[in-house]
Coordinates of C-alpha atoms in Angstrom, one line a residue:
M18 CA 8.0 28.7 -0.1
H19 CA 10.4 27.4 2.5
F20 CA 8.1 25.9 5.1
D21 CA 10.6 25.9 8.0
Q22 CA 11.3 29.6 7.5
L23 CA 7.7 30.8 7.8
A24 CA 5.3 30.9 10.6
P25 CA 2.2 28.7 10.4
Q26 CA -0.1 31.7 9.8
Q27 CA 2.1 32.9 6.9
V28 CA 1.8 29.5 5.3
L29 CA -2.0 29.6 5.7
D30 CA -2.1 33.1 4.2
H31 CA -0.4 31.8 1.1
I32 CA -2.8 28.9 0.9
L33 CA -5.9 31.1 1.3
A34 CA -4.7 33.3 -1.5
L35 CA -4.7 30.4 -4.0
P36 CA -7.7 29.9 -6.3
S37 CA -9.6 26.6 -6.0
G38 CA -8.1 24.1 -8.5
A39 CA -4.6 25.4 -8.2
L40 CA -1.8 22.9 -7.8
V41 CA 0.5 22.7 -4.7
V42 CA 3.6 20.5 -4.7
L43 CA 5.0 19.5 -1.3
I44 CA 8.7 18.4 -1.3
Q45 CA 9.4 17.3 2.3
S46 CA 12.4 15.9 4.1
T47 CA 9.9 14.5 6.6
H48 CA 6.4 15.9 6.4
F49 CA 4.7 19.3 6.8
R50 CA 2.1 19.9 9.5
L51 CA 0.0 22.9 10.5
E52 CA -1.0 22.5 14.1
A53 CA -2.5 19.0 14.4
Y54 CA -3.2 18.4 10.8
R55 CA -1.1 17.3 7.8
L56 CA -0.8 20.1 5.3
R57 CA -2.2 17.9 2.5
V58 CA -5.5 17.6 4.3
E59 CA -5.7 21.4 4.7
L60 CA -5.1 21.9 1.0
F61 CA -7.7 19.4 0.0
K62 CA -10.3 21.2 2.2
R63 CA -9.7 24.3 0.1
G64 CA -10.2 22.6 -3.2
L65 CA -6.5 22.6 -4.2
K66 CA -4.7 19.9 -6.1
V67 CA -1.8 18.3 -4.3
I68 CA 1.3 16.3 -5.2
E69 CA 3.1 15.3 -2.0
H70 CA 6.7 13.9 -1.8
P71 CA 7.1 13.0 1.9
H72 CA 10.0 11.5 3.9
L73 CA 12.6 12.1 1.2
E74 CA 15.4 12.1 3.9
R75 CA 14.8 8.4 4.5
M76 CA 16.3 7.6 1.1
L77 CA 19.9 7.3 0.2
P78 CA 21.7 9.2 -2.6
D79 CA 22.0 6.0 -4.7
E80 CA 18.2 5.6 -4.5
I81 CA 17.5 8.9 -6.2
S82 CA 17.4 7.5 -9.7
A83 CA 14.9 4.9 -8.8
Y84 CA 12.7 7.5 -7.1
I85 CA 12.8 9.8 -10.1
D86 CA 12.0 6.8 -12.4
S87 CA 9.0 6.0 -10.2
L88 CA 7.5 9.4 -11.0
A89 CA 7.2 8.7 -14.7
Y90 CA 3.5 8.3 -15.6
D91 CA 2.3 5.8 -18.2
P92 CA -1.5 6.4 -18.2
D93 CA -2.4 3.4 -20.4
Y94 CA -0.5 1.0 -18.2
Y95 CA -1.6 2.4 -14.8
R96 CA -5.3 3.0 -15.7
N97 CA -5.9 -0.2 -17.7
T98 CA -4.0 -2.5 -15.4
G99 CA -5.5 -0.8 -12.3
K100 CA -9.1 -0.9 -13.5
G101 CA -8.6 -4.5 -14.8
L102 CA -7.3 -5.7 -11.5
K103 CA -10.2 -3.9 -9.7
Q104 CA -12.7 -5.7 -11.8
L105 CA -11.1 -9.1 -11.1
I106 CA -10.7 -8.4 -7.3
D107 CA -14.3 -7.1 -6.9
R108 CA -15.6 -10.3 -8.6
A109 CA -13.3 -12.9 -7.1
N110 CA -14.6 -15.5 -4.7
Q111 CA -11.0 -16.6 -3.9
G112 CA -7.5 -15.3 -4.1
I113 CA -4.2 -17.1 -3.7
I114 CA -0.7 -15.6 -3.2
V115 CA 2.0 -18.1 -4.3
S116 CA 5.4 -17.2 -2.8
G117 CA 7.5 -20.3 -3.4
D118 CA 8.5 -23.3 -1.3
D119 CA 4.9 -24.5 -1.3
A120 CA 3.9 -21.3 0.5
Q121 CA 0.3 -20.2 -0.5
L122 CA -1.8 -17.7 1.3
V123 CA -5.5 -18.3 0.5
F124 CA -8.3 -15.7 0.7
S125 CA -11.3 -18.0 0.6
D126 CA -14.3 -15.6 0.8
G127 CA -13.6 -12.7 -1.6
F128 CA -12.6 -9.2 -1.1
E129 CA -13.7 -5.7 -0.2
P130 CA -14.2 -3.3 -3.2
A131 CA -10.8 -2.4 -4.4
R132 CA -9.5 1.1 -4.3
L133 CA -7.3 2.6 -7.0
N134 CA -4.2 4.8 -6.8
V135 CA -3.5 5.1 -10.5
G136 CA -3.5 8.8 -11.3
D137 CA -7.1 8.9 -12.4
Y138 CA -9.0 11.2 -10.1
S139 CA -12.3 11.4 -12.0
G140 CA -15.2 11.0 -9.6
M141 CA -13.0 11.5 -6.5
P142 CA -13.4 14.4 -4.0
N143 CA -9.7 15.2 -4.1
T144 CA -7.2 15.5 -6.9
G145 CA -3.7 14.3 -6.2
G146 CA -2.1 12.7 -3.2
Q147 CA 1.2 11.1 -2.1
F148 CA 3.6 10.3 -4.9
P149 CA 4.8 8.1 -6.5
I150 CA 1.6 6.5 -7.5
G151 CA 0.8 2.9 -8.6
E152 CA -1.4 0.7 -6.4
V153 CA -4.6 -1.2 -6.2
F154 CA -5.6 -2.3 -2.7
S155 CA -8.3 -4.3 -1.0
E156 CA -8.5 -6.7 1.9
A157 CA -10.4 -9.9 2.7
R158 CA -14.2 -9.3 3.1
D159 CA -14.0 -11.6 6.1
L160 CA -10.6 -11.3 7.8
E161 CA -10.9 -14.8 9.3
K162 CA -11.2 -16.4 5.9
V163 CA -7.4 -15.9 5.3
S164 CA -5.1 -18.8 6.0
G165 CA -1.9 -20.4 4.8
R166 CA 1.7 -19.5 4.5
V167 CA 3.4 -16.5 2.8
R168 CA 7.1 -15.7 2.5
I169 CA 8.2 -12.1 2.9
F170 CA 11.5 -10.7 1.7
V171 CA 11.2 -7.2 3.2
F172 CA 9.2 -5.7 6.1
G173 CA 8.7 -2.2 7.5
D174 CA 10.7 -1.8 10.7
T175 CA 10.2 0.5 13.7
S176 CA 12.0 3.3 11.9
F177 CA 9.5 3.1 8.9
R178 CA 12.3 1.9 6.7
I179 CA 12.6 -1.3 4.8
N180 CA 14.3 -4.2 6.5
E181 CA 15.6 -7.2 4.5
P182 CA 16.3 -10.4 6.4
E183 CA 19.1 -12.6 5.2
T184 CA 16.5 -15.4 4.7
P185 CA 12.9 -14.8 3.7
I186 CA 10.6 -15.0 6.7
T187 CA 7.6 -17.3 6.5
L188 CA 4.4 -16.1 8.1
I189 CA 1.9 -18.8 9.2
V190 CA -1.6 -17.4 9.1
E191 CA -4.7 -19.0 10.6
A192 CA -8.1 -17.4 10.6
G193 CA -6.6 -14.1 9.4
K194 CA -4.0 -13.9 12.2
V195 CA -0.2 -14.5 12.2
V196 CA 0.1 -17.3 14.6
A197 CA 3.8 -18.3 14.0
T198 CA 6.8 -17.6 11.9
E199 CA 9.8 -19.4 10.4
N200 CA 13.3 -17.8 9.9
S201 CA 12.2 -14.7 11.8
T202 CA 14.8 -12.1 13.0
P203 CA 15.0 -10.1 16.2
E204 CA 13.9 -7.0 14.4
F205 CA 10.8 -8.7 13.0
D206 CA 10.0 -10.3 16.3
T207 CA 10.0 -6.8 17.8
V208 CA 7.5 -5.7 15.2
L209 CA 5.2 -8.6 16.1
E210 CA 5.7 -8.1 19.8
N211 CA 4.7 -4.4 19.6
I212 CA 1.5 -5.3 17.7
R213 CA 0.5 -8.0 20.1
R214 CA 1.3 -5.8 23.1
D215 CA -0.9 -3.0 22.0
E216 CA -3.6 -4.8 20.0
G217 CA -4.9 -7.5 22.4
G218 CA -2.3 -10.2 21.5
I219 CA -3.5 -10.5 17.9
V220 CA -1.7 -9.8 14.7
W221 CA -4.3 -9.4 11.9
V222 CA -3.5 -9.6 8.2
R223 CA -5.4 -6.7 6.6
E224 CA -4.4 -4.9 3.5
L225 CA -3.8 -6.8 0.3
G226 CA -1.9 -4.4 -1.9
F227 CA -1.2 -4.9 -5.6
G228 CA 1.8 -2.6 -6.3
L229 CA 2.0 -1.4 -9.9
N230 CA 5.1 0.8 -10.0
R231 CA 7.6 -0.9 -12.3
A232 CA 10.5 1.4 -11.1
F233 CA 10.6 -0.6 -7.9
T234 CA 11.1 -4.3 -7.9
A235 CA 12.3 -6.9 -5.3
S236 CA 15.9 -5.9 -6.1
R237 CA 15.5 -2.2 -6.9
R238 CA 14.4 -0.4 -3.8
V239 CA 14.2 2.7 -1.8
R240 CA 14.5 2.7 2.0
D241 CA 11.3 4.6 2.8
I242 CA 8.6 2.1 3.4
G243 CA 5.7 4.4 2.3
T244 CA 7.4 4.9 -1.1
Y245 CA 8.5 1.3 -1.7
E246 CA 4.9 0.2 -1.0
R247 CA 4.2 0.9 -4.7
M248 CA 6.7 -1.8 -5.7
C249 CA 5.5 -4.1 -8.5
G250 CA 4.2 -7.1 -6.6
I251 CA 2.2 -8.0 -3.5
H252 CA 2.4 -6.4 -0.1
L253 CA 0.3 -7.0 3.0
S254 CA -0.3 -5.1 6.2
L255 CA 0.0 -6.5 9.7
G256 CA -2.0 -5.0 12.5
A257 CA -5.6 -3.8 13.0
K258 CA -5.2 -0.4 11.5
H259 CA -6.7 0.2 8.0
G260 CA -8.5 3.5 7.4
S261 CA -10.2 2.5 4.2
Y262 CA -12.3 -0.4 5.5
G263 CA -14.2 -1.1 8.6
K264 CA -15.0 -4.5 10.1
P265 CA -17.7 -5.4 12.7
H266 CA -15.0 -6.0 15.2
I267 CA -12.5 -3.3 14.0
K268 CA -14.0 0.2 13.4
R269 CA -12.3 2.7 11.1
G270 CA -9.8 4.6 13.1
E271 CA -9.2 1.8 15.5
G272 CA -5.9 -0.1 15.7
R273 CA -2.5 1.3 16.2
Y274 CA -0.4 -0.6 13.6
H275 CA -0.3 -0.9 9.9
I276 CA 3.0 -2.6 9.1
D277 CA 3.7 -3.3 5.4
V278 CA 5.4 -6.6 4.6
F279 CA 6.4 -7.6 1.0
A280 CA 5.7 -11.0 -0.3
I281 CA 7.9 -13.0 -2.6
T282 CA 5.4 -12.9 -5.5
E283 CA 5.6 -15.8 -7.9
Q284 CA 1.9 -16.0 -8.9
V285 CA -1.3 -14.2 -7.9
W286 CA -4.6 -16.1 -8.5
L287 CA -8.0 -14.4 -8.6
D288 CA -10.4 -17.2 -9.1
Q289 CA -9.2 -19.0 -12.3
H290 CA -6.9 -16.1 -13.4
N291 CA -3.2 -15.9 -12.7
V292 CA -2.6 -12.2 -12.9
F293 CA 1.1 -12.1 -12.0
Q294 CA 4.0 -14.0 -13.6
D295 CA 7.7 -13.3 -14.1
G296 CA 7.6 -10.1 -12.2
K297 CA 4.8 -8.6 -14.2
W298 CA 1.0 -8.1 -14.0
Q299 CA -0.8 -10.0 -16.7
L300 CA -4.6 -9.5 -17.3
P301 CA -7.1 -11.6 -19.2
S302 CA -8.0 -10.4 -22.7
E303 CA -10.2 -7.3 -23.0
A304 CA -13.1 -9.6 -24.1
S305 CA -12.7 -11.6 -20.9
L306 CA -12.6 -8.5 -18.8
S307 CA -15.7 -7.1 -20.5
E308 CA -17.7 -10.1 -19.2
L309 CA -16.8 -9.0 -15.7
A310 CA -18.5 -5.6 -16.0
V311 CA -21.7 -6.6 -14.2
P312 CA -21.0 -7.7 -10.6
A313 CA -22.1 -11.2 -9.8
E314 CA -24.7 -11.8 -7.1
R315 CA -23.4 -13.2 -3.9

């Protein structure tokens, strides 16, 4: 079906004719909408499986090979690494992101239960989602228990594309908020100014994303920020918006901004385990992970 050549009702008629459990693949220059809702949402409501490729027009021709590589699926890697990281995140009392030049961002009071995007939909209400896949994400259980410094090499700009400053920007975080920067750029200053203008003068650090997709690295990129988010390494979000977790002072659905920024990732510590080294995720032995199966009392 060519979406732009059909009326909305014609699209709905095709959808209604599909049996529950059928697969629909959405290949989109931007994204498809029916009335006020994204088409993927409408498909899930009807029990359909969905693979969504959005915002393809944001990528350049020389990025196609990286995007194609990112669609390859290694079930052992994604599922084992993803579930192993989730176990460690859910049990951790502390996390540290090491991004060089003595920059360390410390999460001192544990994390929200991690969510998986690893291609395993067992036990989930919907099957499928936005591709490429490859991410485990969480956030600090108490946002104000995040402090330190983190160096970022790419951020999402106001056009939803990646923006690379000539020199990595250092974010200075106190009580979960970005309070200062070093080596900032006019474009990044605009991002922070927009957040502060519309969110009460505060720039919260929220999502902590563990990107798993090995097709994307610090040097191999695509311009679309939502696609590059799966990059193998750590990304954070700035702004109050995070639909997966609510906080006493920030309800689900509140907040206008969720801006992804990508940390120079040298090491990632979850309690005593360094789970990232030399550009790769590294987990403790299976025996060590099995000891984490039962959550600790807090």
